[in-house]
Amino acid sequence: QVQLVESGGGLVQAGGSLRLSCAASGRTFSSYAMGWLRQAPGKEREFVAVISWRGGSTYYADSVKGRFTISRDNAKNTVYLQMNSLKPEDTAVYYCAVSRIFAVTPGAYEYWGQGTQVTVSS
């Protein structure tokens, strides 16, 4: 059974930082792209960042470019999202997910974690 477990969410003031982690188990995802997506209250789920299976390629949504950094450790089957200069509009449930392709649309992701809440206060 595939499991993706996110951690690291919480409450932070605007301008602060958080680091999310996502541990994968049940199979090896070293040949898959891994991404972070988020869903704010009343909004559709949206793409945040993706990293290729070797980690050599990354891509970010314009709204987080320059503030968020995605990375992965295939030996640990773990992907990270370092979030700096957080803004209230970053408040959402953040999900990690796995895709066979380097995807920027939520529909392309096959496996999803349960999500972790990030709340940024002004």
PDB file of C-alpha atoms in Angstrom:
ATOM      1  CA  GLN A   1       0.000   0.000   0.000  1.00  0.00           C
ATOM      2  CA  VAL A   2       1.321   3.407  -0.990  1.00  0.00           C
ATOM      3  CA  GLN A   3       1.528   6.002   1.730  1.00  0.00           C
ATOM      4  CA  LEU A   4       2.564   9.640   1.605  1.00  0.00           C
ATOM      5  CA  VAL A   5       2.749  11.335   4.992  1.00  0.00           C
ATOM      6  CA  GLU A   6       3.240  15.093   5.249  1.00  0.00           C
ATOM      7  CA  SER A   7       4.536  16.890   8.313  1.00  0.00           C
ATOM      8  CA  GLY A   8       5.837  20.303   9.304  1.00  0.00           C
ATOM      9  CA  GLY A   9       2.718  22.420   8.933  1.00  0.00           C
ATOM     10  CA  GLY A  10       1.591  24.878  11.568  1.00  0.00           C
ATOM     11  CA  LEU A  11       0.829  28.474  12.432  1.00  0.00           C
ATOM     12  CA  VAL A  12       3.370  31.147  11.546  1.00  0.00           C
ATOM     13  CA  GLN A  13       3.377  34.925  11.287  1.00  0.00           C
ATOM     14  CA  ALA A  14       3.681  36.657   7.947  1.00  0.00           C
ATOM     15  CA  GLY A  15       7.313  36.817   6.900  1.00  0.00           C
ATOM     16  CA  GLY A  16       8.152  33.615   8.729  1.00  0.00           C
ATOM     17  CA  SER A  17       9.303  30.233   7.463  1.00  0.00           C
ATOM     18  CA  LEU A  18       8.203  26.625   7.580  1.00  0.00           C
ATOM     19  CA  ARG A  19       9.668  23.417   6.183  1.00  0.00           C
ATOM     20  CA  LEU A  20       7.291  20.701   5.054  1.00  0.00           C
ATOM     21  CA  SER A  21       8.367  17.091   4.690  1.00  0.00           C
ATOM     22  CA  CYS A  22       6.689  14.214   2.901  1.00  0.00           C
ATOM     23  CA  ALA A  23       7.776  10.645   3.544  1.00  0.00           C
ATOM     24  CA  ALA A  24       6.772   8.033   0.997  1.00  0.00           C
ATOM     25  CA  SER A  25       6.463   4.333   1.737  1.00  0.00           C
ATOM     26  CA  GLY A  26       5.068   1.230   0.124  1.00  0.00           C
ATOM     27  CA  ARG A  27       7.112   1.500  -3.018  1.00  0.00           C
ATOM     28  CA  THR A  28      10.130   3.310  -4.436  1.00  0.00           C
ATOM     29  CA  PHE A  29       9.362   6.659  -6.024  1.00  0.00           C
ATOM     30  CA  SER A  30      12.828   7.411  -7.274  1.00  0.00           C
ATOM     31  CA  SER A  31      11.608   7.313 -10.891  1.00  0.00           C
ATOM     32  CA  TYR A  32       8.599   9.570 -10.250  1.00  0.00           C
ATOM     33  CA  ALA A  33       8.264  13.319 -10.100  1.00  0.00           C
ATOM     34  CA  MET A  34       7.095  14.578  -6.743  1.00  0.00           C
ATOM     35  CA  GLY A  35       5.086  17.702  -6.196  1.00  0.00           C
ATOM     36  CA  TRP A  36       3.477  19.948  -3.648  1.00  0.00           C
ATOM     37  CA  LEU A  37      -0.007  21.277  -4.157  1.00  0.00           C
ATOM     38  CA  ARG A  38      -2.323  23.251  -1.900  1.00  0.00           C
ATOM     39  CA  GLN A  39      -5.962  24.009  -1.325  1.00  0.00           C
ATOM     40  CA  ALA A  40      -7.230  27.102   0.428  1.00  0.00           C
ATOM     41  CA  PRO A  41     -10.749  27.297   1.888  1.00  0.00           C
ATOM     42  CA  GLY A  42     -13.333  27.783  -0.836  1.00  0.00           C
ATOM     43  CA  LYS A  43     -10.766  27.405  -3.610  1.00  0.00           C
ATOM     44  CA  GLU A  44      -9.718  24.634  -5.940  1.00  0.00           C
ATOM     45  CA  ARG A  45      -6.559  22.650  -5.372  1.00  0.00           C
ATOM     46  CA  GLU A  46      -3.603  24.326  -7.073  1.00  0.00           C
ATOM     47  CA  PHE A  47      -0.079  23.434  -8.070  1.00  0.00           C
ATOM     48  CA  VAL A  48       2.786  24.812  -5.971  1.00  0.00           C
ATOM     49  CA  ALA A  49       6.035  23.088  -7.001  1.00  0.00           C
ATOM     50  CA  VAL A  50       7.397  19.941  -8.628  1.00  0.00           C
ATOM     51  CA  ILE A  51      10.775  18.223  -8.711  1.00  0.00           C
ATOM     52  CA  SER A  52      11.990  15.641 -11.208  1.00  0.00           C
ATOM     53  CA  TRP A  53      12.878  12.153 -10.072  1.00  0.00           C
ATOM     54  CA  ARG A  54      16.607  12.871 -10.056  1.00  0.00           C
ATOM     55  CA  GLY A  55      16.106  16.278  -8.547  1.00  0.00           C
ATOM     56  CA  GLY A  56      17.757  18.111 -11.419  1.00  0.00           C
ATOM     57  CA  SER A  57      14.657  19.951 -12.535  1.00  0.00           C
ATOM     58  CA  THR A  58      12.218  22.010 -10.537  1.00  0.00           C
ATOM     59  CA  TYR A  59       9.295  24.249 -11.400  1.00  0.00           C
ATOM     60  CA  TYR A  60       7.261  26.635  -9.272  1.00  0.00           C
ATOM     61  CA  ALA A  61       3.974  28.438  -9.452  1.00  0.00           C
ATOM     62  CA  ASP A  62       4.508  32.155 -10.031  1.00  0.00           C
ATOM     63  CA  SER A  63       2.905  32.913  -6.677  1.00  0.00           C
ATOM     64  CA  VAL A  64       5.692  31.120  -4.748  1.00  0.00           C
ATOM     65  CA  LYS A  65       8.696  31.560  -7.040  1.00  0.00           C
ATOM     66  CA  GLY A  66      11.666  32.985  -5.180  1.00  0.00           C
ATOM     67  CA  ARG A  67      10.149  32.178  -1.776  1.00  0.00           C
ATOM     68  CA  PHE A  68       9.667  28.381  -1.812  1.00  0.00           C
ATOM     69  CA  THR A  69      12.243  25.686  -2.557  1.00  0.00           C
ATOM     70  CA  ILE A  70      11.454  22.048  -3.299  1.00  0.00           C
ATOM     71  CA  SER A  71      14.030  19.312  -2.793  1.00  0.00           C
ATOM     72  CA  ARG A  72      14.122  15.552  -2.430  1.00  0.00           C
ATOM     73  CA  ASP A  73      16.201  12.778  -0.912  1.00  0.00           C
ATOM     74  CA  ASN A  74      15.596   9.569  -2.849  1.00  0.00           C
ATOM     75  CA  ALA A  75      17.579   7.508  -0.368  1.00  0.00           C
ATOM     76  CA  LYS A  76      15.001   8.496   2.239  1.00  0.00           C
ATOM     77  CA  ASN A  77      12.023   8.552  -0.168  1.00  0.00           C
ATOM     78  CA  THR A  78      11.321  12.052   1.127  1.00  0.00           C
ATOM     79  CA  VAL A  79      10.488  15.374  -0.511  1.00  0.00           C
ATOM     80  CA  TYR A  80      10.720  18.757   1.204  1.00  0.00           C
ATOM     81  CA  LEU A  81       9.231  22.205   0.719  1.00  0.00           C
ATOM     82  CA  GLN A  82      11.108  25.074   2.325  1.00  0.00           C
ATOM     83  CA  MET A  83       8.758  28.041   2.569  1.00  0.00           C
ATOM     84  CA  ASN A  84      10.199  31.475   3.336  1.00  0.00           C
ATOM     85  CA  SER A  85       8.680  34.961   3.445  1.00  0.00           C
ATOM     86  CA  LEU A  86       5.275  33.446   4.025  1.00  0.00           C
ATOM     87  CA  LYS A  87       2.189  35.517   3.301  1.00  0.00           C
ATOM     88  CA  PRO A  88      -1.392  35.204   4.592  1.00  0.00           C
ATOM     89  CA  GLU A  89      -2.448  34.111   1.103  1.00  0.00           C
ATOM     90  CA  ASP A  90      -0.222  31.042   1.490  1.00  0.00           C
ATOM     91  CA  THR A  91      -2.679  29.716   4.072  1.00  0.00           C
ATOM     92  CA  ALA A  92      -3.930  26.343   2.837  1.00  0.00           C
ATOM     93  CA  VAL A  93      -3.772  22.615   3.295  1.00  0.00           C
ATOM     94  CA  TYR A  94      -0.578  21.473   1.591  1.00  0.00           C
ATOM     95  CA  TYR A  95      -0.426  18.074  -0.088  1.00  0.00           C
ATOM     96  CA  CYS A  96       2.480  16.120  -1.470  1.00  0.00           C
ATOM     97  CA  ALA A  97       1.782  13.937  -4.463  1.00  0.00           C
ATOM     98  CA  VAL A  98       3.515  11.677  -6.952  1.00  0.00           C
ATOM     99  CA  SER A  99       3.317  11.710 -10.734  1.00  0.00           C
ATOM    100  CA  ARG A 100       4.852   9.644 -13.530  1.00  0.00           C
ATOM    101  CA  ILE A 101       5.439  12.896 -15.421  1.00  0.00           C
ATOM    102  CA  PHE A 102       6.825  16.323 -14.550  1.00  0.00           C
ATOM    103  CA  ALA A 103       3.355  17.715 -13.921  1.00  0.00           C
ATOM    104  CA  VAL A 104       1.979  21.146 -13.083  1.00  0.00           C
ATOM    105  CA  THR A 105      -1.707  20.178 -12.984  1.00  0.00           C
ATOM    106  CA  PRO A 106      -3.318  18.436 -10.006  1.00  0.00           C
ATOM    107  CA  GLY A 107      -5.040  15.883 -12.237  1.00  0.00           C
ATOM    108  CA  ALA A 108      -1.710  14.396 -13.316  1.00  0.00           C
ATOM    109  CA  TYR A 109      -0.809  13.243  -9.805  1.00  0.00           C
ATOM    110  CA  GLU A 110      -1.558   9.620  -8.943  1.00  0.00           C
ATOM    111  CA  TYR A 111      -0.871   9.297  -5.234  1.00  0.00           C
ATOM    112  CA  TRP A 112      -1.631  11.902  -2.575  1.00  0.00           C
ATOM    113  CA  GLY A 113      -0.875  12.441   1.068  1.00  0.00           C
ATOM    114  CA  GLN A 114      -3.494  13.430   3.614  1.00  0.00           C
ATOM    115  CA  GLY A 115      -2.324  17.039   3.759  1.00  0.00           C
ATOM    116  CA  THR A 116      -0.881  19.327   6.399  1.00  0.00           C
ATOM    117  CA  GLN A 117      -2.356  22.677   7.423  1.00  0.00           C
ATOM    118  CA  VAL A 118      -0.309  25.833   6.990  1.00  0.00           C
ATOM    119  CA  THR A 119      -1.751  29.003   8.493  1.00  0.00           C
ATOM    120  CA  VAL A 120      -0.047  32.362   8.059  1.00  0.00           C
ATOM    121  CA  SER A 121      -1.280  35.164  10.277  1.00  0.00           C
ATOM    122  CA  SER A 122      -0.991  38.828   9.322  1.00  0.00           C
TER     123      SER A 122
END
